Amino acid sequence: MKKSKTRNIIGIVLGIILLVIVVLAFRRYSQKIQSNIDEYASTTLNEFTALQKNAVYSRLNENMNLLNNIAVLLEFEHTSFSQAEEVIQNIEIYHEFSQLLLFDVNGNVITSDQKAAEIEYKDIAAQFQDGDSIFHNPILSPINGDYMLPISCPIYDENKEEILYVLVGLHSLEVIKSFIENSFNENGNIGVITSDGELLFSNQLIQQELSIRDKYLEYLFEAVTTSFTKEQLLEDMSVKKSGTFIYYYEENEIFLQYVPLEINDWYIVIHINKSSLASRANIGTRAALQFLGTFGLCILILVIYIYVANSRVKKELYQLAFYDKLTKLPNGEYFKLKAEHILSKNSENTFLCIVFDICNFKLINDRFGSAIGDKVLCTVSNVIKEALGVFPAGTSFLAKLHSDTFVVLLPANITDDYEKKTLELIDHIRLATDFIGEYKLDLSLGRYFTQENDTSDIVLERALTAHSHAKRVAPNQFVNYDSIFIRSLHRRADILNSFDDAIKNGEFQIYFQPQFSASTKEIRGAEILVRWIKDEKIRYTPDAFIPVLEEAGRISKLDSYLREELCITIRSWLDAKMRLPHFSVNVSRIELMQSEFVTNLQTLLMKYDIDPTMIHIEVTETAYTGDHEYLVNKIIELQSCGFYVEMDDFGSGYSSLNVLKDIPIDIVKLDMKFIEDSTVRSGNILSSVVRMAKSIDLITIAEGVETQEQVSYLESIGCNYLQGYFFAKPMPKDEFFSLLEKEQ
Ligand code: C2E
Ligand code: CA
Ligand code: CA
């Protein structure tokens, strides 16, 4: 009896001890799990914050770079305020800016879209101190009442001393919001604030309760319970310190992490509901209970669970930081990482990096709507991805850099005909995008062949530079980043830098290339061709400098100088009682489009008392594409003043013979390519052009005539005038004068 009582007591004591041990073990274990979960949660939060910060920071800086590039372009080319309008309106993509503005110091403004400017110069100018580019706090647009985030950048005078203009890019609220993506949905908020607690921009959720430029921190600390204070936070932010604290809001435990954005005094602030970070917390606790019964199994389940949850959250984070939402393609950041890997793994091989975008993509969006625009981008991405399938796995890579700009890296093979393959690919793309009807997609393509020890940053930067120049050449053709390209960049810079002095120093001279009657072989005219001569040597050929001047908007300066030189020469010859033929001058399309062009020309001829019928205006065939009606009116205006109008380079472009009927020109000048190609087919075309021209009373001139056979053939089909090396090369004025004298 006594024995059994003692046993019972021992049993109870043992039981109690066991229970205490079990309870203690459980408590310890669940605490441990809890702290692991906390640790896991905070690691995830840190990772998430870093990625978010990086995304916002690089997006903003990318946009600032673009703006700086445009500014450098304007500065470098000494573009005047009025010329700048054309430049900024012709920039095809404003990237993520909804509008570009150019202010002069008086507050006059030019806009990229010809819409009224949404901000005032004083809003921006007040913040210019040391003249660097600036990210501004959001400004309220007086037009639509929305906030805009401006970036501004000064443009200096030649001596880099005075600010002439200020270039401003505006981001709309929608774009700003898209800077911040949130993979934690309703459980997470992200905002960017100033160091004194004003909200600059944030994702949708915060904005439902707060608006931009509100006192964000005041609102926060009033609404939530926390042991952390606003003062503590402000103090941290004043010394650019990062930190994390927990607050409670409507029974939720929320992590708040604040990290300097490294732009101005801006901070990125991330709130994440702890439960969403560590949604395993409760399951974890339960698992701890079961663990007491079934140790091994629980551990296993826990390990698997942590692994899966961890990789899912990570995947979401990576998706967020490294992928384009629309096409699901990797973005530029990921491209750099991946390219680095591919390049270092295959260091002996050459790779080809191509950056491309869709020409006039904005037009597609405007015309067909952004849903179709999106579909086009996805289709392009799919076609290219499929085409890359031919390369061994892990050696090629497609990514989307921004809006409609993509980048590809692929193994280079010297024997490959990339031009042909690319044209085939473009055909594929056009076929796959037939849902936009007749509209045919074109691409601007820049490429770079990698060299030993290139980093992915270098590779991408060079392909991007080539691409930015691809916009200047015809679409669907590669611009290579190679030594020729670099030389052409230098040449371009040299041409533009020395142009003004060259005019002053009289380095530009007019040369005369005689035009002969096909029947009598007498001189009937001369084409005026410019020569850039320094120290008795040709400095650049017209084909090298004319396109550069045209593109930089400087050609008018040269051509009006040359025309004045011509008039002075003609006047002196007339005064010498010389019988003169006509003179053909080349006029670039840009000049022709200027409203005062015809009046200026008339004034000039009046000044030197020269009859307009002596002057032929040569307009190249390609100028006839574009604003047809405007051009026709210009031609009629010229003719009504007495000038003759010639269509230059006929046959070099795409105009059909019908153009001859549609445009009221007087003379058609047949491109030498017609003649160079002496096949029967081109002979037939040539004779039918001449026949047709005659039937509508047009005069024909053949240029580039080099051989006796060509002369005989042109005579036989009834061509009126002949010009070319067979007769004479372009010559200085004194030589031409002697030639004329001989004929008199
Ligand atoms: P373009 O108007 O088609 O001028 C004809 C070009 O063919 C000239 O080249 C001329 O020297 C060249 N040429 C003439 N006969 C022959 C020949 O028998 N064989 C060959 N192979 N070539 C011949 P240039 O002078 O180098 O001018 C090139 C282009 O530059 C011109 O093409 C014109 O578009 C532009 N250009 C030249 N001078 C001026 C100018 O003063 N103002 C403007 N806006 N453009 C000019
Ligand atoms: Ca010409
Ligand atoms: Ca020509």
mmCIF file of C-alpha atoms and ligand atoms in Angstrom, residues 527 529 586 618 648-649 669 703, ligand 2:
data_model
loop_
_atom_site.group_PDB
_atom_site.id
_atom_site.type_symbol
_atom_site.label_atom_id
_atom_site.label_comp_id
_atom_site.label_asym_id
_atom_site.label_seq_id
_atom_site.Cartn_x
_atom_site.Cartn_y
_atom_site.Cartn_z
ATOM 1 C CA GLU A 527 26.438 72.843 -111.936
ATOM 2 C CA LEU A 529 29.589 72.191 -106.586
ATOM 3 C CA ASN A 586 21.963 72.381 -105.212
ATOM 4 C CA GLU A 618 18.366 71.376 -108.137
ATOM 5 C CA ASP A 648 18.295 65.858 -109.270
ATOM 6 C CA ASP A 649 19.407 62.227 -109.027
ATOM 7 C CA LYS A 669 18.444 65.083 -114.185
ATOM 8 C CA GLU A 703 25.016 63.386 -115.354
HETATM 9 CA CA CA B 2 23.231 68.146 -108.076
#
